[in-house]
Short mmCIF file of C-alpha atoms and ligand atoms in Angstrom, two decimals:
data_model
loop_
_atom_site.label_atom_id
_atom_site.label_comp_id
_atom_site.label_asym_id
_atom_site.label_seq_id
_atom_site.Cartn_x
_atom_site.Cartn_y
_atom_site.Cartn_z
CA UNK A 9 24.26 18.20 24.23
CA UNK A 10 23.83 21.90 25.10
CA UNK A 11 24.99 23.13 28.55
CA UNK A 12 21.39 23.88 29.54
CA UNK A 13 20.24 20.34 28.70
CA UNK A 14 23.22 18.76 30.47
CA UNK A 15 22.46 20.67 33.65
CA UNK A 16 18.72 19.99 33.49
CA UNK A 17 19.46 16.22 33.11
CA UNK A 18 21.73 16.34 36.10
CA UNK A 19 19.07 18.09 38.20
CA UNK A 20 16.54 15.40 37.30
CA UNK A 21 19.02 12.59 38.00
CA UNK A 22 20.18 13.98 41.33
CA UNK A 23 16.78 15.05 42.62
CA UNK A 24 14.43 12.13 41.84
CA UNK A 25 10.74 12.34 42.70
CA UNK A 26 10.71 16.15 42.88
CA UNK A 27 8.60 17.06 39.84
CA UNK A 28 7.76 20.60 40.93
CA UNK A 29 11.49 21.36 41.38
CA UNK A 30 12.20 19.96 37.90
CA UNK A 31 9.39 22.05 36.46
CA UNK A 32 10.70 25.28 37.99
CA UNK A 33 14.27 24.58 36.84
CA UNK A 34 13.17 23.60 33.34
CA UNK A 35 11.19 26.84 32.90
CA UNK A 36 14.06 29.00 34.06
CA UNK A 37 16.81 27.20 32.12
CA UNK A 38 14.75 27.09 28.93
CA UNK A 39 14.33 30.80 28.92
CA UNK A 40 18.03 31.36 29.69
CA UNK A 41 19.15 29.65 26.51
CA UNK A 42 19.94 32.89 24.60
CA UNK A 43 21.90 34.26 27.58
CA UNK A 44 23.80 31.01 28.03
CA UNK A 45 24.63 30.82 24.31
CA UNK A 46 26.26 34.26 24.50
CA UNK A 47 28.43 33.20 27.54
CA UNK A 48 28.61 29.41 27.32
CA UNK A 49 32.33 28.94 27.75
CA UNK A 50 32.62 31.23 30.77
CA UNK A 51 29.50 29.80 32.49
CA UNK A 52 30.62 26.22 31.88
CA UNK A 53 34.06 26.82 33.35
CA UNK A 54 32.49 28.45 36.38
CA UNK A 55 29.89 25.57 36.68
CA UNK A 56 27.43 28.45 37.13
CA UNK A 57 24.28 26.58 36.21
CA UNK A 58 25.22 23.56 38.33
CA UNK A 59 25.76 25.85 41.29
CA UNK A 60 22.68 27.94 40.82
CA UNK A 61 20.45 24.85 40.64
CA UNK A 62 22.01 23.28 43.79
CA UNK A 63 20.98 24.72 47.18
CA UNK A 64 23.86 26.05 49.34
CA UNK A 65 22.34 24.19 52.30
CA UNK A 66 19.27 22.05 52.98
CA UNK A 67 18.01 21.50 56.53
CA UNK A 68 15.65 18.61 57.25
CA UNK A 69 14.37 18.17 60.79
CA UNK A 70 11.57 16.67 62.81
CA UNK A 71 9.09 18.72 64.82
CA UNK A 72 7.52 16.89 67.77
CA UNK A 73 4.59 18.56 69.54
CA UNK A 74 1.75 17.56 71.87
CA UNK A 75 -1.90 17.87 70.71
CA UNK A 76 -4.89 18.84 72.86
CA UNK A 77 -5.54 15.15 73.74
CA UNK A 78 -2.05 14.73 75.15
CA UNK A 79 -0.95 12.70 72.10
CA UNK A 80 2.51 13.39 70.72
CA UNK A 81 2.52 14.33 67.03
CA UNK A 82 5.56 14.61 64.75
CA UNK A 83 6.00 16.49 61.49
CA UNK A 84 8.69 16.75 58.83
CA UNK A 85 10.16 20.21 58.39
CA UNK A 86 12.55 21.88 55.91
CA UNK A 87 14.60 25.05 55.36
CA UNK A 88 16.36 25.28 52.04
CA UNK A 89 18.98 28.03 51.93
CA UNK A 90 19.30 28.17 48.20
CA UNK A 91 21.47 31.13 47.21
CA UNK A 92 23.01 33.99 49.17
CA UNK A 93 24.93 35.73 46.36
CA UNK A 94 23.02 39.01 46.63
CA UNK A 95 21.85 38.99 50.26
CA UNK A 96 20.81 36.92 53.28
CA UNK A 97 18.45 34.06 52.47
CA UNK A 98 14.89 35.32 52.32
CA UNK A 99 11.63 33.47 51.72
CA UNK A 100 8.50 32.21 53.40
CA UNK A 101 7.54 29.18 55.45
CA UNK A 102 4.72 26.99 54.05
CA UNK A 103 2.59 24.99 56.43
CA UNK A 104 0.46 22.59 54.40
CA UNK A 105 0.05 18.75 54.35
CA UNK A 106 1.38 18.64 50.74
CA UNK A 107 4.79 20.08 51.73
CA UNK A 108 7.87 17.98 50.93
CA UNK A 109 11.48 18.70 50.07
CA UNK A 110 10.78 19.02 46.32
CA UNK A 111 8.09 21.64 46.89
CA UNK A 112 10.36 23.66 49.19
CA UNK A 113 13.15 23.42 46.60
CA UNK A 114 10.93 24.63 43.74
CA UNK A 115 9.82 27.57 45.88
CA UNK A 116 13.40 28.35 47.03
CA UNK A 117 14.69 28.23 43.48
CA UNK A 118 11.93 30.64 42.23
CA UNK A 119 12.71 32.89 45.22
CA UNK A 120 16.31 33.49 44.03
CA UNK A 121 15.17 35.18 40.82
CA UNK A 122 12.13 36.88 42.30
CA UNK A 123 14.24 38.44 45.06
CA UNK A 124 16.80 39.54 42.51
CA UNK A 125 14.06 41.23 40.46
CA UNK A 126 12.98 43.34 43.41
CA UNK A 127 16.33 45.17 43.19
CA UNK A 128 16.78 44.74 46.96
CA UNK A 129 19.65 42.86 48.68
CA UNK A 130 17.95 39.52 49.45
CA UNK A 131 19.04 35.99 48.58
CA UNK A 132 16.74 33.02 48.00
CA UNK A 133 15.37 30.51 50.56
CA UNK A 134 12.18 28.72 51.56
CA UNK A 135 10.99 26.57 54.39
CA UNK A 136 7.98 24.69 55.60
CA UNK A 137 6.38 21.65 57.12
CA UNK A 138 3.67 19.08 56.38
CA UNK A 139 1.92 20.33 59.51
CA UNK A 140 -1.69 21.44 58.76
CA UNK A 141 -2.81 24.41 60.83
CA UNK A 142 -6.42 23.85 59.64
CA UNK A 143 -8.69 22.57 62.36
CA UNK A 144 -6.04 22.94 65.05
CA UNK A 145 -6.55 24.96 68.26
CA UNK A 146 -4.49 28.05 68.90
CA UNK A 147 -2.59 26.10 71.53
CA UNK A 148 -1.76 23.30 69.12
CA UNK A 149 -0.52 25.79 66.52
CA UNK A 150 1.60 27.51 69.16
CA UNK A 151 3.01 24.13 70.32
CA UNK A 152 3.99 23.35 66.73
CA UNK A 153 5.45 26.78 66.01
CA UNK A 154 7.54 26.77 69.21
CA UNK A 155 8.91 23.29 68.51
CA UNK A 156 9.60 24.25 64.86
CA UNK A 157 11.56 27.32 65.98
CA UNK A 158 13.39 25.41 68.64
CA UNK A 159 15.32 23.70 65.85
CA UNK A 160 15.27 26.43 63.17
CA UNK A 161 16.58 29.22 65.35
CA UNK A 162 20.15 27.82 65.14
CA UNK A 163 20.31 28.47 61.41
CA UNK A 164 18.57 31.86 60.95
CA UNK A 165 19.19 35.50 61.96
CA UNK A 166 18.50 39.06 60.83
CA UNK A 167 21.66 39.02 58.63
CA UNK A 168 21.65 35.29 57.89
CA UNK A 169 18.26 34.01 56.87
CA UNK A 170 14.94 35.78 57.33
CA UNK A 171 11.80 33.62 56.97
CA UNK A 172 8.26 34.97 56.51
CA UNK A 173 4.72 33.75 55.74
CA UNK A 174 3.41 31.60 52.90
CA UNK A 175 0.46 29.18 52.60
CA UNK A 176 -0.76 28.36 56.13
CA UNK A 177 1.63 30.76 57.77
CA UNK A 178 0.05 34.14 58.67
CA UNK A 179 0.32 36.68 61.46
CA UNK A 180 -0.62 34.12 64.20
CA UNK A 181 2.08 31.61 63.22
CA UNK A 182 4.75 34.32 62.71
CA UNK A 183 3.91 35.71 66.19
CA UNK A 184 4.43 32.36 67.91
CA UNK A 185 7.66 31.72 65.97
CA UNK A 186 9.03 35.17 66.73
CA UNK A 187 8.24 34.85 70.41
CA UNK A 188 10.11 31.53 70.61
CA UNK A 189 13.14 32.89 68.65
CA UNK A 190 13.38 35.82 71.03
CA UNK A 191 13.12 33.56 74.11
CA UNK A 192 15.78 31.16 72.82
CA UNK A 193 18.31 33.77 71.66
CA UNK A 194 17.48 36.72 73.88
CA UNK A 195 17.62 38.84 70.72
CA UNK A 196 15.00 41.35 69.60
CA UNK A 197 15.88 41.46 65.92
CA UNK A 198 14.24 41.40 62.56
CA UNK A 199 14.64 37.69 62.06
CA UNK A 200 11.12 37.17 60.57
CA UNK A 201 9.01 39.45 58.44
CA UNK A 202 5.21 39.70 58.36
CA UNK A 203 5.39 40.47 62.03
CA UNK A 204 2.49 42.06 63.91
CA UNK A 205 2.42 45.90 63.87
CA UNK A 206 3.00 46.05 67.69
CA UNK A 207 6.35 44.18 67.58
CA UNK A 208 8.19 45.36 64.48
CA UNK A 209 5.98 44.54 61.57
CA UNK A 210 5.63 46.83 58.61
CA UNK A 211 2.46 48.60 57.59
CA UNK A 212 1.26 47.33 54.20
CA UNK A 213 3.15 43.99 54.40
CA UNK A 214 -0.13 42.07 54.81
CA UNK A 215 -1.53 43.74 51.67
CA UNK A 216 1.72 43.82 49.74
CA UNK A 217 1.63 40.68 47.60
CA UNK A 218 -1.92 41.29 46.34
CA UNK A 219 -1.45 45.04 45.94
CA UNK A 220 1.84 44.53 44.13
CA UNK A 221 0.24 42.00 41.81
CA UNK A 222 -2.27 44.66 40.69
CA UNK A 223 0.33 47.41 40.35
CA UNK A 224 2.33 45.14 38.03
CA UNK A 225 -0.78 43.97 36.17
CA UNK A 226 -1.93 47.55 35.67
CA UNK A 227 1.52 48.52 34.28
CA UNK A 228 1.59 45.51 31.95
CA UNK A 229 -1.86 46.38 30.58
CA UNK A 230 -0.96 50.08 30.26
CA UNK A 231 2.20 49.21 28.29
CA UNK A 232 -0.05 47.29 25.90
CA UNK A 233 -2.52 50.14 25.59
CA UNK A 234 -5.22 48.58 27.80
CA UNK A 235 -6.95 50.03 30.90
CA UNK A 236 -7.60 47.86 33.95
CA UNK A 237 -10.59 49.95 35.08
CA UNK A 238 -13.87 48.43 33.92
CA UNK A 239 -12.42 44.96 33.42
CA UNK A 240 -13.89 41.76 34.82
CA UNK A 241 -11.39 39.85 36.99
CA UNK A 242 -11.29 36.21 38.12
CA UNK A 243 -9.29 35.63 41.34
CA UNK A 244 -8.56 32.10 42.58
CA UNK A 245 -7.67 31.39 46.21
CA UNK A 246 -9.17 33.16 49.27
CA UNK A 247 -6.09 33.65 51.36
CA UNK A 248 -3.67 36.44 51.99
CA UNK A 249 -2.69 37.02 48.37
CA UNK A 250 -6.17 36.57 46.91
CA UNK A 251 -7.99 38.83 49.36
CA UNK A 252 -5.69 41.82 48.86
CA UNK A 253 -5.39 41.27 45.09
CA UNK A 254 -9.22 41.41 44.94
CA UNK A 255 -9.35 44.46 47.15
CA UNK A 256 -6.82 46.47 45.02
CA UNK A 257 -8.47 45.32 41.75
CA UNK A 258 -11.77 46.78 43.02
CA UNK A 259 -10.03 49.99 44.13
CA UNK A 260 -8.55 50.36 40.67
CA UNK A 261 -11.99 50.13 39.09
CA UNK A 262 -12.21 46.52 38.10
CA UNK A 263 -14.93 44.04 39.02
CA UNK A 264 -13.86 40.86 40.78
CA UNK A 265 -16.36 38.07 40.28
CA UNK A 266 -14.79 34.97 41.87
CA UNK A 267 -12.68 33.60 44.74
CA UNK A 268 -11.91 29.95 45.52
CA UNK A 269 -10.53 27.65 48.19
CA UNK A 270 -9.58 23.98 48.23
CA UNK A 271 -13.22 22.88 48.48
CA UNK A 272 -14.92 25.10 45.90
CA UNK A 273 -15.40 28.50 44.36
CA UNK A 274 -17.92 31.33 44.38
CA UNK A 275 -19.18 33.30 41.39
CA UNK A 276 -20.58 36.62 42.49
CA UNK A 277 -21.85 38.61 39.48
CA UNK A 278 -22.37 41.68 41.62
CA UNK A 279 -18.71 41.68 42.61
CA UNK A 280 -16.98 40.11 45.62
CA UNK A 281 -17.75 41.70 49.01
CA UNK A 282 -14.26 42.12 50.47
CA UNK A 283 -15.41 42.95 54.02
CA UNK A 284 -17.49 39.76 54.14
CA UNK A 285 -14.68 37.70 52.60
CA UNK A 286 -12.20 39.02 55.21
CA UNK A 287 -14.66 38.29 57.99
CA UNK A 288 -15.17 34.67 56.80
CA UNK A 289 -11.53 33.92 56.04
CA UNK A 290 -9.37 36.09 58.39
CA UNK A 291 -11.60 36.20 61.41
CA UNK A 292 -13.67 33.06 61.38
CA UNK A 293 -11.16 30.91 59.41
CA UNK A 294 -14.24 29.29 57.72
CA UNK A 295 -14.98 27.79 54.30
CA UNK A 296 -16.36 29.80 51.36
CA UNK A 297 -19.74 28.16 51.80
CA UNK A 298 -20.23 30.66 54.68
CA UNK A 299 -19.49 33.54 52.30
CA UNK A 300 -21.99 32.07 49.78
CA UNK A 301 -24.75 31.64 52.34
CA UNK A 302 -24.44 35.29 53.41
CA UNK A 303 -24.66 36.61 49.73
CA UNK A 304 -27.87 35.78 47.94
CA UNK A 305 -26.37 37.16 44.66
CA UNK A 306 -23.68 34.52 44.50
CA UNK A 307 -23.40 30.94 43.20
CA UNK A 308 -21.30 28.31 45.04
CA UNK A 309 -19.61 25.60 42.99
CA UNK A 310 -17.96 22.71 44.81
CA UNK A 311 -14.61 21.47 43.45
CA UNK A 312 -12.47 23.08 40.72
CA UNK A 313 -13.56 25.27 37.86
CA UNK A 314 -12.96 28.93 38.89
CA UNK A 315 -11.18 29.68 35.58
CA UNK A 316 -14.30 28.74 33.54
CA UNK A 317 -15.91 31.97 34.69
CA UNK A 318 -15.84 34.59 31.95
CA UNK A 319 -13.31 37.29 32.53
CA UNK A 320 -10.86 39.79 30.93
CA UNK A 321 -8.10 39.19 33.49
CA UNK A 322 -7.33 36.06 35.55
CA UNK A 323 -5.24 36.19 38.71
CA UNK A 324 -4.37 32.69 40.02
CA UNK A 325 -3.58 33.28 43.74
CA UNK A 326 -3.93 29.87 45.39
CA UNK A 327 -1.18 27.31 44.73
CA UNK A 328 1.07 25.63 42.16
CA UNK A 329 -0.29 24.03 39.02
CA UNK A 330 -3.89 25.10 39.74
CA UNK A 331 -4.36 26.59 36.20
CA UNK A 332 -4.21 23.69 33.72
CA UNK A 333 -4.33 23.44 29.93
CA UNK A 334 -8.15 22.97 30.05
CA UNK A 335 -8.41 26.11 32.16
CA UNK A 336 -6.19 28.00 29.67
CA UNK A 337 -8.46 26.89 26.83
CA UNK A 338 -11.55 28.07 28.71
CA UNK A 339 -9.94 31.42 29.44
CA UNK A 340 -8.95 31.97 25.79
CA UNK A 341 -12.38 30.85 24.58
CA UNK A 342 -14.02 33.37 26.94
CA UNK A 343 -11.88 36.26 25.63
CA UNK A 344 -9.37 36.61 28.53
CA UNK A 345 -6.64 39.12 27.64
CA UNK A 346 -4.20 38.82 30.60
CA UNK A 347 -3.09 36.35 33.29
CA UNK A 348 -0.86 37.49 36.18
CA UNK A 349 0.34 34.94 38.75
CA UNK A 350 -0.23 35.86 42.36
CA UNK A 351 0.76 32.39 43.52
CA UNK A 352 4.08 30.68 42.80
CA UNK A 353 3.99 28.63 39.56
CA UNK A 354 0.16 28.37 39.53
CA UNK A 355 0.10 27.86 35.73
CA UNK A 356 1.27 24.52 34.26
CA UNK A 357 3.87 24.70 31.53
CA UNK A 358 1.48 23.66 28.78
CA UNK A 359 -1.13 26.13 29.91
CA UNK A 360 1.47 28.95 29.96
CA UNK A 361 2.50 28.08 26.40
CA UNK A 362 -1.12 27.94 25.26
CA UNK A 363 -1.99 31.31 26.77
CA UNK A 364 1.04 33.02 25.30
CA UNK A 365 0.56 31.39 21.86
CA UNK A 366 -2.99 32.79 21.86
CA UNK A 367 -1.89 36.36 22.59
CA UNK A 368 -2.79 36.46 26.26
CA UNK A 369 -0.46 38.84 28.19
CA UNK A 370 1.21 36.65 30.83
CA UNK A 371 3.00 37.91 33.94
CA UNK A 372 4.93 35.12 35.72
CA UNK A 373 4.80 34.81 39.49
CA UNK A 374 8.44 35.64 40.12
CA UNK A 375 7.75 39.13 38.75
CA UNK A 376 4.08 39.54 39.54
CA UNK A 377 4.00 38.38 43.18
CA UNK A 378 7.37 39.89 44.15
CA UNK A 379 5.64 42.70 46.04
CA UNK A 380 5.35 40.52 49.16
CA UNK A 381 9.01 39.77 49.58
CA UNK A 382 9.94 43.27 48.43
CA UNK A 383 7.88 44.66 51.30
CA UNK A 384 9.46 42.10 53.60
CA UNK A 385 12.82 43.63 52.63
CA UNK A 386 11.38 47.03 53.47
CA UNK A 387 10.36 45.60 56.87
CA UNK A 388 13.95 44.45 57.35
CA UNK A 389 15.17 47.97 56.53
CA UNK A 390 12.75 49.56 59.03
CA UNK A 391 13.84 47.04 61.71
CA UNK A 392 17.55 47.82 61.13
CA UNK A 393 16.90 51.53 61.28
CA UNK A 394 14.60 51.14 64.27
CA UNK A 395 11.84 53.27 62.74
CA UNK A 396 8.48 52.83 61.02
CA UNK A 397 7.29 54.19 57.76
CA UNK A 398 3.62 55.11 57.24
CA UNK A 399 1.26 52.92 55.22
CA UNK A 400 1.38 55.44 52.33
CA UNK A 401 5.21 55.52 52.37
CA UNK A 402 5.50 51.76 52.13
CA UNK A 403 2.73 51.55 49.53
CA UNK A 404 4.40 54.19 47.35
CA UNK A 405 7.75 52.32 47.54
CA UNK A 406 5.92 49.06 46.66
CA UNK A 407 4.30 50.68 43.69
CA UNK A 408 7.63 52.04 42.49
CA UNK A 409 9.29 48.59 42.85
CA UNK A 410 6.49 46.81 40.91
CA UNK A 411 6.58 49.32 37.98
CA UNK A 412 10.30 49.00 37.95
CA UNK A 413 10.20 45.21 37.89
CA UNK A 414 7.79 45.24 34.92
CA UNK A 415 9.98 47.71 33.01
CA UNK A 416 13.12 45.61 33.62
CA UNK A 417 11.33 42.46 32.58
CA UNK A 418 9.92 44.11 29.45
CA UNK A 419 13.35 45.50 28.61
CA UNK A 420 15.17 42.13 29.08
CA UNK A 421 12.64 40.37 26.86
CA UNK A 422 13.24 42.95 24.06
CA UNK A 423 16.99 42.91 24.56
CA UNK A 424 17.08 39.15 23.87
CA UNK A 425 14.70 39.32 20.91
CA UNK A 426 11.59 38.07 22.70
CA UNK A 427 9.48 41.20 23.04
CA UNK A 428 6.32 40.60 25.08
CA UNK A 429 7.57 37.31 26.50
CA UNK A 430 7.57 38.29 30.20
CA UNK A 431 8.43 34.76 31.29
CA UNK A 432 11.76 34.96 29.52
CA UNK A 433 12.23 38.61 30.55
CA UNK A 434 11.79 37.82 34.25
CA UNK A 435 14.01 34.77 34.22
CA UNK A 436 16.75 36.60 32.34
CA UNK A 437 16.66 39.87 34.31
CA UNK A 438 16.55 37.94 37.63
CA UNK A 439 19.35 35.61 36.62
CA UNK A 440 21.87 38.20 35.28
CA UNK A 441 22.32 39.95 38.60
CA UNK A 442 22.71 36.78 40.62
CA UNK A 443 25.12 35.30 38.03
CA UNK A 444 27.32 38.42 38.10
CA UNK A 445 27.36 38.43 41.92
CA UNK A 446 28.25 34.72 42.03
CA UNK A 447 31.13 35.12 39.63
CA UNK A 448 32.45 38.21 41.39
CA UNK A 449 32.58 36.28 44.67
CA UNK A 450 34.65 33.40 43.25
CA UNK A 451 34.19 29.70 43.80
CA UNK A 452 31.99 29.64 46.89
P1 LIG B 3 -2.94 31.40 52.32
O1 LIG B 3 -2.71 30.23 53.18
O2 LIG B 3 -3.30 32.66 52.96
O3 LIG B 3 -4.09 31.07 51.27
C1 LIG B 3 -3.95 30.01 50.34
C2 LIG B 3 -5.26 29.92 49.57
O4 LIG B 3 -5.08 29.01 48.48
C3 LIG B 3 -6.43 29.40 50.38
O5 LIG B 3 -7.62 29.93 49.85
C4 LIG B 3 -6.33 27.92 50.12
O6 LIG B 3 -7.59 27.25 50.30
C5 LIG B 3 -5.89 27.84 48.71
N1 LIG B 3 -5.11 26.63 48.50
C6 LIG B 3 -3.97 26.31 49.11
N2 LIG B 3 -3.51 25.12 48.71
C7 LIG B 3 -4.44 24.65 47.88
C8 LIG B 3 -4.53 23.47 47.12
N3 LIG B 3 -3.60 22.51 47.18
N4 LIG B 3 -5.59 23.36 46.30
C9 LIG B 3 -6.56 24.33 46.20
N5 LIG B 3 -6.48 25.49 46.90
C10 LIG B 3 -5.44 25.62 47.71
O7 LIG B 3 -1.62 31.53 51.41
P2 LIG B 3 -1.16 32.81 50.59
O8 LIG B 3 -2.33 33.60 50.09
O9 LIG B 3 -0.09 33.48 51.40
O10 LIG B 3 -0.40 32.08 49.34
C11 LIG B 3 -1.02 31.83 48.15
C12 LIG B 3 0.02 31.65 47.05
O11 LIG B 3 0.75 32.86 46.87
C13 LIG B 3 1.09 30.53 47.30
O12 LIG B 3 1.44 30.01 46.05
C14 LIG B 3 2.23 31.34 47.89
O13 LIG B 3 3.47 30.64 47.71
C15 LIG B 3 2.13 32.60 47.06
N6 LIG B 3 2.82 33.75 47.56
C16 LIG B 3 2.53 34.21 48.79
C17 LIG B 3 3.09 35.40 49.27
C18 LIG B 3 2.78 36.00 50.61
O14 LIG B 3 3.31 37.09 50.93
N7 LIG B 3 1.93 35.36 51.44
C19 LIG B 3 4.11 36.11 48.46
C20 LIG B 3 4.27 35.58 47.17
C21 LIG B 3 3.69 34.47 46.72
P3 LIG B 3 -7.82 26.42 51.65
O15 LIG B 3 -7.96 27.48 52.75
O16 LIG B 3 -9.11 25.69 51.42
O17 LIG B 3 -6.67 25.53 51.80
O1 LIG B 4 6.69 33.45 47.94
C1 LIG B 4 7.01 34.48 48.50
O2 LIG B 4 7.63 35.39 47.96
C2 LIG B 4 6.59 34.63 49.90
N1 LIG B 4 5.96 33.77 50.43
C3 LIG B 4 6.98 35.86 50.69
C4 LIG B 4 8.40 35.72 51.19
C5 LIG B 4 8.88 36.79 52.13
O3 LIG B 4 10.00 36.67 52.62
O4 LIG B 4 8.19 37.79 52.39
#
């Protein structure tokens, strides 16, 4: 049996009931086959693939908190410190009822390669809890965040592990967590990113994942002789990534016709109104039905189906496995030319294969959504230097990073005889740097 298959079997055996983790490992290991074949003896002796698929440390803890009725609630929480070969652990905190250890491990594993692709010195980690911030009062969210940090603070630090936002964790949650970290440790340090602008946050971090997604998408299209301006774009999700992806797509001359949330999607043939969307989602924390009722031009569809809308470019920006084989078939039938993942692993494996087999340009999340964590690393730099860059300075650096990521991914795919396969290119380029750093540091 090949080394790749042996390691994959071991991962499945030792991590039962974690299908998303298996899926992420499978995708990475499959595309590494040509690299592994060139170096099999050395990698085997170093147990490199066994080590890279096994987290350095996994923290599981309970988070007790008191709700507004005086009832004690308790949630499961996780921090997976996956790989620190190239820098301190770095990755977001997801707060969503679907969170379990397998989800956090898949996200932490992806983060290793994504962070490597940014070219910045950050290792891979991820955390979260099955706490649902939806429908909770600000006081309940604060009670949860303070209790969560009361355990987590022991294991993180500006040079150790630097969490950030993800699904369900935005500026409000980061603020409460930061306050509690500072109170417990007495340290004012860049231990979290995505902080508010009044206490060490970076300009353009909020926009960075969505903007970065569009910078990379534009570069991918340009490389293939296509212009983004004038194209029709389908965006899924209506959160941090989706809102700023839609905003930048419009700024670059495209027309965005959809957004979605977990209850439904809107089709707005006149183009999504970003100010209204931000008001509904960021200020009122409301459902998309409120957007739809304020826009006579738009249709509201309950449930799934956002990818059935006709488009040239699709940007899945909500959650894992949201774009299925049926969606991929609908996209191809409607003439879609490119898919770029704003979310982490939003496209199922069979859908990815179908899209690529039908000539759709496909940018995987670990390259396409790396702008968020890259700008988090820029926030860390600003905190260490005790200064602030302007919005334009950060945005320019972000643009340079995304263009560079695309070029490296494109180059790696060509180098290994898979020109145009950006999934393989991203996995290979991300892996090589981490592998070299791990081997240079010996058996640790
Ligand atoms: P938000 O919480 O801001 O928004 C998430 C959006 O996705 C919401 O519209 C939400 O709808 C929808 N969504 C979440 N879970 C589901 C689900 N199970 N089914 C259907 N819809 C769902 O999160 P972000 O925008 O920050 O994150 C979106 C994706 O991007 C995630 O995959 C995340 O890991 C990834 N990502 C985020 C980065 C960041 O900087 N924030 C960086 C890189 C990647 P509803 O409100 O109804 O739940
Ligand atoms: O998936 C991701 O890259 C994020 N949620 C952002 C992580 C970060 O540390 O900014």
